[in-house]
Amino acid sequence: MLFPHLAAVEIEQIDRQDGQIRVEARTRGDPVCCPSCGTATGKVHGYHRRRLADRPVDGLPVVIELRLRRLGCLNLECARQTFHEQVPGLAGRYGRRTPGATALVIACALALAGRAEPPSWLRSGCCSAASAYSAP
């Protein structure tokens, strides 16, 4: 399996375009608990798209286009009426990178260790998806 960290979502399409690999995925549609009151709900209020950077594959940056549901809480006394579902282990709240891409950014930062000129392996594009280095 090429993307084992995407086991919690359904992959709809994988294509290579504009020098990157784009993965379109969506959540499975299972009921989700409200983060405020804990009531399970599957009532869809709307949808939201989220773009996540992932680890490169074969030297190409990977972008995950994830379709999430905005759900309505069924508890009428709950202060939070709607909320976005989260995919545990894929990205934290407001996150823009997968844990693997974040680990790659940290590894690149540690390898650079404050050097002005990046090493050749970094210039070759192995960290480009994680945006660890941007040339001036």
PDB file of C-alpha atoms in Angstrom:
ATOM      1  CA  MET A   1       0.000   0.000   0.000  1.00  0.00           C
ATOM      2  CA  LEU A   2       1.496   3.301  -1.114  1.00  0.00           C
ATOM      3  CA  PHE A   3      -0.383   5.510   1.360  1.00  0.00           C
ATOM      4  CA  PRO A   4      -0.950   3.446   4.540  1.00  0.00           C
ATOM      5  CA  HIS A   5      -1.611   6.586   6.613  1.00  0.00           C
ATOM      6  CA  LEU A   6      -4.758   7.185   4.511  1.00  0.00           C
ATOM      7  CA  ALA A   7      -6.483   4.019   5.725  1.00  0.00           C
ATOM      8  CA  ALA A   8      -9.063   6.065   7.665  1.00  0.00           C
ATOM      9  CA  VAL A   9     -10.341   7.781   4.495  1.00  0.00           C
ATOM     10  CA  GLU A  10     -11.606   6.638   1.101  1.00  0.00           C
ATOM     11  CA  ILE A  11      -9.277   7.482  -1.771  1.00  0.00           C
ATOM     12  CA  GLU A  12     -11.308   8.594  -4.771  1.00  0.00           C
ATOM     13  CA  GLN A  13      -8.542   9.424  -7.237  1.00  0.00           C
ATOM     14  CA  ILE A  14      -4.757   9.648  -7.526  1.00  0.00           C
ATOM     15  CA  ASP A  15      -3.243  11.522 -10.443  1.00  0.00           C
ATOM     16  CA  ARG A  16       0.011  13.135 -11.450  1.00  0.00           C
ATOM     17  CA  GLN A  17      -0.256  16.651 -12.836  1.00  0.00           C
ATOM     18  CA  ASP A  18       1.793  19.851 -12.863  1.00  0.00           C
ATOM     19  CA  GLY A  19       4.831  18.117 -11.368  1.00  0.00           C
ATOM     20  CA  GLN A  20       3.011  16.814  -8.305  1.00  0.00           C
ATOM     21  CA  ILE A  21       0.940  13.855  -7.180  1.00  0.00           C
ATOM     22  CA  ARG A  22      -2.598  14.781  -6.165  1.00  0.00           C
ATOM     23  CA  VAL A  23      -4.646  12.445  -3.984  1.00  0.00           C
ATOM     24  CA  GLU A  24      -8.381  13.120  -3.707  1.00  0.00           C
ATOM     25  CA  ALA A  25      -9.926  11.544  -0.612  1.00  0.00           C
ATOM     26  CA  ARG A  26     -12.996  11.820   1.558  1.00  0.00           C
ATOM     27  CA  THR A  27     -14.074  10.573   4.947  1.00  0.00           C
ATOM     28  CA  ARG A  28     -16.003   7.324   5.190  1.00  0.00           C
ATOM     29  CA  GLY A  29     -19.273   8.839   6.434  1.00  0.00           C
ATOM     30  CA  ASP A  30     -19.374   7.144   9.832  1.00  0.00           C
ATOM     31  CA  PRO A  31     -21.145   8.951  12.711  1.00  0.00           C
ATOM     32  CA  VAL A  32     -18.868  11.354  14.605  1.00  0.00           C
ATOM     33  CA  CYS A  33     -19.110  12.541  18.216  1.00  0.00           C
ATOM     34  CA  CYS A  34     -19.625  16.246  18.862  1.00  0.00           C
ATOM     35  CA  PRO A  35     -16.435  17.700  20.416  1.00  0.00           C
ATOM     36  CA  SER A  36     -18.489  19.682  22.953  1.00  0.00           C
ATOM     37  CA  CYS A  37     -21.164  17.305  24.258  1.00  0.00           C
ATOM     38  CA  GLY A  38     -20.109  13.907  22.857  1.00  0.00           C
ATOM     39  CA  THR A  39     -23.393  13.171  21.064  1.00  0.00           C
ATOM     40  CA  ALA A  40     -22.877  10.965  17.998  1.00  0.00           C
ATOM     41  CA  THR A  41     -24.197  12.474  14.781  1.00  0.00           C
ATOM     42  CA  GLY A  42     -24.201  11.805  11.071  1.00  0.00           C
ATOM     43  CA  LYS A  43     -26.341  14.823  10.155  1.00  0.00           C
ATOM     44  CA  VAL A  44     -24.456  16.562   7.329  1.00  0.00           C
ATOM     45  CA  HIS A  45     -24.681  20.350   7.320  1.00  0.00           C
ATOM     46  CA  GLY A  46     -22.209  20.886   4.483  1.00  0.00           C
ATOM     47  CA  TYR A  47     -18.783  19.994   3.137  1.00  0.00           C
ATOM     48  CA  HIS A  48     -15.318  21.488   3.447  1.00  0.00           C
ATOM     49  CA  ARG A  49     -12.124  20.870   1.430  1.00  0.00           C
ATOM     50  CA  ARG A  50      -8.734  20.731   3.061  1.00  0.00           C
ATOM     51  CA  ARG A  51      -5.331  20.573   1.347  1.00  0.00           C
ATOM     52  CA  LEU A  52      -2.533  18.727   3.104  1.00  0.00           C
ATOM     53  CA  ALA A  53       1.107  18.415   2.100  1.00  0.00           C
ATOM     54  CA  ASP A  54       2.448  14.873   2.414  1.00  0.00           C
ATOM     55  CA  ARG A  55       5.834  13.182   2.021  1.00  0.00           C
ATOM     56  CA  PRO A  56       7.180  13.141  -1.532  1.00  0.00           C
ATOM     57  CA  VAL A  57       6.816  10.023  -3.662  1.00  0.00           C
ATOM     58  CA  ASP A  58       9.524   9.356  -6.253  1.00  0.00           C
ATOM     59  CA  GLY A  59      10.824  12.910  -5.769  1.00  0.00           C
ATOM     60  CA  LEU A  60       7.437  14.500  -6.514  1.00  0.00           C
ATOM     61  CA  PRO A  61       5.496  16.518  -3.946  1.00  0.00           C
ATOM     62  CA  VAL A  62       2.239  14.945  -2.777  1.00  0.00           C
ATOM     63  CA  VAL A  63      -0.883  16.995  -2.052  1.00  0.00           C
ATOM     64  CA  ILE A  64      -3.900  15.409  -0.384  1.00  0.00           C
ATOM     65  CA  GLU A  65      -7.222  17.073  -1.205  1.00  0.00           C
ATOM     66  CA  LEU A  66      -9.452  15.909   1.622  1.00  0.00           C
ATOM     67  CA  ARG A  67     -13.218  16.425   1.619  1.00  0.00           C
ATOM     68  CA  LEU A  68     -14.558  16.702   5.163  1.00  0.00           C
ATOM     69  CA  ARG A  69     -18.134  16.985   6.377  1.00  0.00           C
ATOM     70  CA  ARG A  70     -19.502  19.825   8.458  1.00  0.00           C
ATOM     71  CA  LEU A  71     -21.879  18.112  10.860  1.00  0.00           C
ATOM     72  CA  GLY A  72     -24.790  19.346  12.921  1.00  0.00           C
ATOM     73  CA  CYS A  73     -25.054  18.328  16.563  1.00  0.00           C
ATOM     74  CA  LEU A  74     -28.328  16.542  17.392  1.00  0.00           C
ATOM     75  CA  ASN A  75     -28.303  17.739  21.008  1.00  0.00           C
ATOM     76  CA  LEU A  76     -30.456  20.884  21.021  1.00  0.00           C
ATOM     77  CA  GLU A  77     -28.914  22.029  24.316  1.00  0.00           C
ATOM     78  CA  CYS A  78     -25.346  21.872  22.977  1.00  0.00           C
ATOM     79  CA  ALA A  79     -23.603  25.235  22.600  1.00  0.00           C
ATOM     80  CA  ARG A  80     -21.856  24.045  19.439  1.00  0.00           C
ATOM     81  CA  GLN A  81     -24.459  23.526  16.749  1.00  0.00           C
ATOM     82  CA  THR A  82     -22.087  22.600  13.879  1.00  0.00           C
ATOM     83  CA  PHE A  83     -18.520  21.327  13.674  1.00  0.00           C
ATOM     84  CA  HIS A  84     -16.028  19.924  11.144  1.00  0.00           C
ATOM     85  CA  GLU A  85     -15.072  16.290  11.460  1.00  0.00           C
ATOM     86  CA  GLN A  86     -11.414  15.489  12.071  1.00  0.00           C
ATOM     87  CA  VAL A  87      -9.389  12.519  10.806  1.00  0.00           C
ATOM     88  CA  PRO A  88      -7.196  11.321  13.690  1.00  0.00           C
ATOM     89  CA  GLY A  89      -3.596  10.689  12.734  1.00  0.00           C
ATOM     90  CA  LEU A  90      -3.840  12.467   9.385  1.00  0.00           C
ATOM     91  CA  ALA A  91      -3.508  16.092  10.486  1.00  0.00           C
ATOM     92  CA  GLY A  92      -4.181  18.060  13.624  1.00  0.00           C
ATOM     93  CA  ARG A  93      -6.738  20.806  13.843  1.00  0.00           C
ATOM     94  CA  TYR A  94      -5.800  23.602  11.408  1.00  0.00           C
ATOM     95  CA  GLY A  95      -2.819  21.474  10.282  1.00  0.00           C
ATOM     96  CA  ARG A  96      -1.536  21.779   6.717  1.00  0.00           C
ATOM     97  CA  ARG A  97       0.832  18.787   6.742  1.00  0.00           C
ATOM     98  CA  THR A  98       0.530  15.104   7.528  1.00  0.00           C
ATOM     99  CA  PRO A  99       2.649  13.790  10.436  1.00  0.00           C
ATOM    100  CA  GLY A 100       5.062  12.234   7.902  1.00  0.00           C
ATOM    101  CA  ALA A 101       5.563  15.565   6.131  1.00  0.00           C
ATOM    102  CA  THR A 102       6.058  17.313   9.477  1.00  0.00           C
ATOM    103  CA  ALA A 103       8.705  14.756  10.452  1.00  0.00           C
ATOM    104  CA  LEU A 104      10.433  15.392   7.110  1.00  0.00           C
ATOM    105  CA  VAL A 105      10.464  19.155   7.725  1.00  0.00           C
ATOM    106  CA  ILE A 106      11.992  18.588  11.168  1.00  0.00           C
ATOM    107  CA  ALA A 107      14.617  16.215   9.744  1.00  0.00           C
ATOM    108  CA  CYS A 108      15.557  18.744   7.048  1.00  0.00           C
ATOM    109  CA  ALA A 109      15.774  21.555   9.605  1.00  0.00           C
ATOM    110  CA  LEU A 110      18.042  19.465  11.816  1.00  0.00           C
ATOM    111  CA  ALA A 111      20.201  18.506   8.836  1.00  0.00           C
ATOM    112  CA  LEU A 112      20.611  22.157   7.849  1.00  0.00           C
ATOM    113  CA  ALA A 113      21.497  23.145  11.421  1.00  0.00           C
ATOM    114  CA  GLY A 114      21.668  26.844  10.594  1.00  0.00           C
ATOM    115  CA  ARG A 115      23.817  26.548   7.452  1.00  0.00           C
ATOM    116  CA  ALA A 116      23.420  29.282   4.860  1.00  0.00           C
ATOM    117  CA  GLU A 117      23.789  26.905   1.901  1.00  0.00           C
ATOM    118  CA  PRO A 118      21.650  23.756   1.850  1.00  0.00           C
ATOM    119  CA  PRO A 119      23.271  20.400   1.040  1.00  0.00           C
ATOM    120  CA  SER A 120      22.899  19.010  -2.474  1.00  0.00           C
ATOM    121  CA  TRP A 121      20.361  16.338  -1.450  1.00  0.00           C
ATOM    122  CA  LEU A 122      18.068  19.081  -0.178  1.00  0.00           C
ATOM    123  CA  ARG A 123      18.436  21.193  -3.329  1.00  0.00           C
ATOM    124  CA  SER A 124      17.516  18.121  -5.382  1.00  0.00           C
ATOM    125  CA  GLY A 125      13.921  18.445  -4.212  1.00  0.00           C
ATOM    126  CA  CYS A 126      13.559  15.629  -1.685  1.00  0.00           C
ATOM    127  CA  CYS A 127      11.982  18.031   0.810  1.00  0.00           C
ATOM    128  CA  SER A 128      10.039  20.171  -1.654  1.00  0.00           C
ATOM    129  CA  ALA A 129       6.618  18.835  -0.628  1.00  0.00           C
ATOM    130  CA  ALA A 130       7.263  19.684   2.974  1.00  0.00           C
ATOM    131  CA  SER A 131       8.388  23.212   2.022  1.00  0.00           C
ATOM    132  CA  ALA A 132      11.489  22.903   4.161  1.00  0.00           C
ATOM    133  CA  TYR A 133      13.636  25.042   1.891  1.00  0.00           C
ATOM    134  CA  SER A 134      12.691  27.795  -0.488  1.00  0.00           C
ATOM    135  CA  ALA A 135      15.415  29.291  -2.625  1.00  0.00           C
ATOM    136  CA  PRO A 136      15.764  33.108  -2.546  1.00  0.00           C
TER     137      PRO A 136
END
